[in-house]
Structures are given as C-alpha cells and as structure tokens.
Amino acid sequence: MSAAIKPFSDEFEEYGRDESRTSGEASSISFPTKEDEVRAILRKLHAEHVPITVQGARTGLAAGAVPHGGHILNTSRMNRYLGLRRDEQGRFLLRVEPGVVLSELRKQLGKKALPTAGWDQASLEAYEEFQAAPEQFFPTDPTEASACLGGMAA
C-alpha cells in the first residue's frame, strides 16, 4: 500500500459511519492534504479496481459517506483557501479546497480575514477589494454548519 493509504483498523472506526448512524466497512483509508495526493491515490486504487467512498466531515443524514467495502478517501484535511477573484458582475469568487468547513468560512468572511498564504498577485489584489467592500456572505445555508464545502457541493 502507498504511504498515504492506511489499512482500515479500529483506530479509524468512526470513519465507517456518518450522522445517519449507518455503519459500513472498508479495507483502507487515506487523508490527502493536496490534490496531487488525491490523484495518486485514485490512480492506484483505480488500477486495482478498488471501490472508493469520498468523505468530508461526515455530517450528512443520507449515509452518503458510509463505505460499503473498498477505500475511504477523506478530504477533511484539504482545507486551504486557494485564491479570490471577481467576476464580470463584481461578485467575489473564493476558491477553496473541499475540506473547508462552513462555520469557519462564515467566521473568516465576517472578520474579512481570509488566509492568503500562497495566493497569486491577482488574488491578493482581489483580496484588497474584498476588504474594502461591504460585508460578504456565503449564501448556501444547510442544516449543519460543521459541513465541509466539498460535501455540500456533492
């Protein structure tokens, strides 16, 4: 197994279920932190015909994050803010990884203090405009603020 892919053991038992209280089983699990790691994991498991369950914060009530064998790819550690831009209508568009948690995004937007490490110059310029603009908010409002944005999109 790849170093990023770990055997599923009792240590990871909580990842066999979500808020639906449904339980499943898996043979392996990974917690990638970068897109390259996701690609490498998917390539390896695809070649071996291993089914994959993608998880975020596991806050769903429909058992979508519950594995039924195979591998769990948990994206909760992919939680960086990647950049910001404005569209033609002047709206701010924030690019994030799938593990960003809604409640944390709301706090960041409320403080107008986004983590900008690694942003390109265009994003930093848009960030200056963001700080001078009226308060912004993320319009999607699910029932669970501890949800990851990737899970919300899924």
mmCIF file of C-alpha atoms in Angstrom:
data_model
loop_
_atom_site.group_PDB
_atom_site.id
_atom_site.type_symbol
_atom_site.label_atom_id
_atom_site.label_comp_id
_atom_site.label_asym_id
_atom_site.label_seq_id
_atom_site.Cartn_x
_atom_site.Cartn_y
_atom_site.Cartn_z
ATOM 1 C CA MET A 1 0.000 0.000 0.000
ATOM 2 C CA SER A 2 1.063 3.584 -0.606
ATOM 3 C CA ALA A 3 2.233 5.508 2.467
ATOM 4 C CA ALA A 4 -0.861 7.706 2.126
ATOM 5 C CA ILE A 5 -3.143 4.660 2.124
ATOM 6 C CA LYS A 6 -3.530 3.065 5.534
ATOM 7 C CA PRO A 7 -5.193 -0.211 6.431
ATOM 8 C CA PHE A 8 -8.613 0.384 7.983
ATOM 9 C CA SER A 9 -8.322 -0.511 11.671
ATOM 10 C CA ASP A 10 -10.126 0.169 14.952
ATOM 11 C CA GLU A 11 -8.235 3.470 15.100
ATOM 12 C CA PHE A 12 -10.404 4.687 12.184
ATOM 13 C CA GLU A 13 -13.710 3.151 13.300
ATOM 14 C CA GLU A 14 -15.537 6.499 13.396
ATOM 15 C CA TYR A 15 -14.929 6.905 9.630
ATOM 16 C CA GLY A 16 -17.133 3.884 8.988
ATOM 17 C CA ARG A 17 -20.249 5.963 9.738
ATOM 18 C CA ASP A 18 -21.791 9.403 9.358
ATOM 19 C CA GLU A 19 -24.580 11.337 11.088
ATOM 20 C CA SER A 20 -27.165 8.946 9.640
ATOM 21 C CA ARG A 21 -25.932 6.439 12.262
ATOM 22 C CA THR A 22 -25.469 3.910 9.459
ATOM 23 C CA SER A 23 -22.252 1.890 9.701
ATOM 24 C CA GLY A 24 -20.168 0.378 6.952
ATOM 25 C CA GLU A 25 -16.818 -1.238 6.416
ATOM 26 C CA ALA A 26 -13.668 -0.505 4.453
ATOM 27 C CA SER A 27 -10.312 -2.130 3.861
ATOM 28 C CA SER A 28 -8.257 1.082 3.715
ATOM 29 C CA ILE A 29 -8.406 4.827 4.349
ATOM 30 C CA SER A 30 -6.475 7.943 3.331
ATOM 31 C CA PHE A 31 -6.416 11.600 4.396
ATOM 32 C CA PRO A 32 -4.832 13.516 1.499
ATOM 33 C CA THR A 33 -3.864 17.146 2.030
ATOM 34 C CA LYS A 34 -3.124 18.060 -1.595
ATOM 35 C CA GLU A 35 -4.677 17.494 -4.986
ATOM 36 C CA ASP A 36 -1.590 15.578 -6.180
ATOM 37 C CA GLU A 37 -2.082 13.073 -3.373
ATOM 38 C CA VAL A 38 -5.727 12.577 -4.374
ATOM 39 C CA ARG A 39 -4.677 11.901 -7.977
ATOM 40 C CA ALA A 40 -2.030 9.378 -6.901
ATOM 41 C CA ILE A 41 -4.445 7.556 -4.588
ATOM 42 C CA LEU A 42 -7.181 7.438 -7.238
ATOM 43 C CA ARG A 43 -4.752 6.202 -9.912
ATOM 44 C CA LYS A 44 -3.501 3.381 -7.689
ATOM 45 C CA LEU A 45 -6.934 2.268 -6.499
ATOM 46 C CA HIS A 46 -8.495 2.530 -9.964
ATOM 47 C CA ALA A 47 -5.773 0.261 -11.360
ATOM 48 C CA GLU A 48 -6.617 -2.258 -8.629
ATOM 49 C CA HIS A 49 -10.407 -1.894 -9.189
ATOM 50 C CA VAL A 50 -10.967 -0.837 -5.563
ATOM 51 C CA PRO A 51 -14.266 0.970 -4.857
ATOM 52 C CA ILE A 52 -13.823 4.376 -3.214
ATOM 53 C CA THR A 53 -16.068 6.296 -0.820
ATOM 54 C CA VAL A 54 -15.249 10.014 -0.655
ATOM 55 C CA GLN A 55 -15.885 11.679 2.694
ATOM 56 C CA GLY A 56 -15.673 15.151 4.148
ATOM 57 C CA ALA A 57 -16.949 15.953 7.635
ATOM 58 C CA ARG A 58 -19.485 13.072 7.569
ATOM 59 C CA THR A 59 -22.350 15.363 8.627
ATOM 60 C CA GLY A 60 -24.850 14.041 6.066
ATOM 61 C CA LEU A 61 -28.019 12.251 7.087
ATOM 62 C CA ALA A 62 -28.391 10.085 3.970
ATOM 63 C CA ALA A 63 -25.418 7.726 4.583
ATOM 64 C CA GLY A 64 -23.590 9.057 1.519
ATOM 65 C CA ALA A 65 -20.260 8.994 3.385
ATOM 66 C CA VAL A 66 -20.690 5.450 4.688
ATOM 67 C CA PRO A 67 -18.344 2.976 2.977
ATOM 68 C CA HIS A 68 -19.540 -0.380 1.647
ATOM 69 C CA GLY A 69 -16.148 -2.020 1.318
ATOM 70 C CA GLY A 70 -13.109 -0.725 -0.505
ATOM 71 C CA HIS A 71 -11.328 2.507 0.363
ATOM 72 C CA ILE A 72 -12.289 5.702 2.198
ATOM 73 C CA LEU A 73 -10.801 8.899 0.788
ATOM 74 C CA ASN A 74 -11.416 11.526 3.479
ATOM 75 C CA THR A 75 -10.913 15.113 2.236
ATOM 76 C CA SER A 76 -11.333 16.904 5.586
ATOM 77 C CA ARG A 77 -7.616 17.780 5.762
ATOM 78 C CA MET A 78 -7.789 19.567 2.408
ATOM 79 C CA ASN A 79 -8.902 22.858 3.939
ATOM 80 C CA ARG A 80 -6.899 25.633 2.315
ATOM 81 C CA TYR A 81 -8.171 28.832 0.742
ATOM 82 C CA LEU A 82 -6.604 28.917 -2.744
ATOM 83 C CA GLY A 83 -7.483 32.289 -4.227
ATOM 84 C CA LEU A 84 -10.048 35.005 -4.855
ATOM 85 C CA ARG A 85 -11.317 36.822 -7.919
ATOM 86 C CA ARG A 86 -14.204 38.998 -9.037
ATOM 87 C CA ASP A 87 -16.497 38.058 -11.888
ATOM 88 C CA GLU A 88 -17.999 40.341 -14.537
ATOM 89 C CA GLN A 89 -20.844 41.308 -12.182
ATOM 90 C CA GLY A 90 -18.392 42.268 -9.424
ATOM 91 C CA ARG A 91 -19.148 39.249 -7.227
ATOM 92 C CA PHE A 92 -16.295 37.758 -5.248
ATOM 93 C CA LEU A 93 -15.484 34.139 -6.054
ATOM 94 C CA LEU A 94 -13.383 32.323 -3.494
ATOM 95 C CA ARG A 95 -11.571 29.130 -4.491
ATOM 96 C CA VAL A 96 -11.203 26.652 -1.637
ATOM 97 C CA GLU A 97 -10.359 23.004 -1.106
ATOM 98 C CA PRO A 98 -13.208 20.592 -0.285
ATOM 99 C CA GLY A 99 -12.375 20.270 3.427
ATOM 100 C CA VAL A 100 -13.098 23.914 4.300
ATOM 101 C CA VAL A 101 -15.789 23.874 6.981
ATOM 102 C CA LEU A 102 -18.814 26.154 6.510
ATOM 103 C CA SER A 103 -18.711 27.595 10.052
ATOM 104 C CA GLU A 104 -15.027 28.521 9.595
ATOM 105 C CA LEU A 105 -15.726 30.145 6.222
ATOM 106 C CA ARG A 106 -18.522 32.198 7.801
ATOM 107 C CA LYS A 107 -16.152 33.379 10.556
ATOM 108 C CA GLN A 108 -13.463 34.314 8.038
ATOM 109 C CA LEU A 109 -15.944 36.231 5.890
ATOM 110 C CA GLY A 110 -17.357 38.033 8.926
ATOM 111 C CA LYS A 111 -13.876 39.141 10.015
ATOM 112 C CA LYS A 112 -12.847 39.899 6.413
ATOM 113 C CA ALA A 113 -9.690 37.961 7.198
ATOM 114 C CA LEU A 114 -9.073 35.120 4.770
ATOM 115 C CA PRO A 115 -5.874 33.061 4.925
ATOM 116 C CA THR A 116 -3.950 34.231 1.842
ATOM 117 C CA ALA A 117 -0.750 32.154 2.040
ATOM 118 C CA GLY A 118 0.354 31.065 -1.416
ATOM 119 C CA TRP A 119 -2.077 33.299 -3.301
ATOM 120 C CA ASP A 120 -1.067 34.799 -6.632
ATOM 121 C CA GLN A 121 -0.904 38.555 -7.213
ATOM 122 C CA ALA A 122 -4.344 38.734 -8.865
ATOM 123 C CA SER A 123 -5.924 37.031 -5.844
ATOM 124 C CA LEU A 124 -4.134 39.379 -3.437
ATOM 125 C CA GLU A 125 -5.430 42.377 -5.412
ATOM 126 C CA ALA A 126 -8.971 40.975 -5.290
ATOM 127 C CA TYR A 127 -8.472 40.432 -1.539
ATOM 128 C CA GLU A 128 -7.723 44.147 -1.085
ATOM 129 C CA GLU A 129 -11.006 44.924 -2.885
ATOM 130 C CA PHE A 130 -12.776 42.330 -0.707
ATOM 131 C CA GLN A 131 -11.558 44.025 2.469
ATOM 132 C CA ALA A 132 -12.840 47.411 1.264
ATOM 133 C CA ALA A 133 -16.198 46.025 0.059
ATOM 134 C CA PRO A 134 -19.411 45.680 2.095
ATOM 135 C CA GLU A 135 -19.654 42.502 4.189
ATOM 136 C CA GLN A 136 -19.846 39.326 2.109
ATOM 137 C CA PHE A 137 -21.528 36.029 2.936
ATOM 138 C CA PHE A 138 -21.762 32.508 1.566
ATOM 139 C CA PRO A 139 -25.423 32.152 0.519
ATOM 140 C CA THR A 140 -25.780 28.392 0.936
ATOM 141 C CA ASP A 141 -27.299 27.505 4.307
ATOM 142 C CA PRO A 142 -27.587 23.777 5.015
ATOM 143 C CA THR A 143 -28.837 22.497 8.338
ATOM 144 C CA GLU A 144 -25.317 21.700 9.566
ATOM 145 C CA ALA A 145 -22.685 24.464 9.835
ATOM 146 C CA SER A 146 -19.941 21.893 10.539
ATOM 147 C CA ALA A 147 -20.306 20.520 6.998
ATOM 148 C CA CYS A 148 -17.363 20.688 4.595
ATOM 149 C CA LEU A 149 -17.927 22.666 1.405
ATOM 150 C CA GLY A 150 -16.957 19.663 -0.722
ATOM 151 C CA GLY A 151 -19.711 17.589 0.844
ATOM 152 C CA MET A 152 -22.177 20.422 0.377
ATOM 153 C CA ALA A 153 -21.287 20.583 -3.310
ATOM 154 C CA ALA A 154 -21.577 16.820 -3.662
#
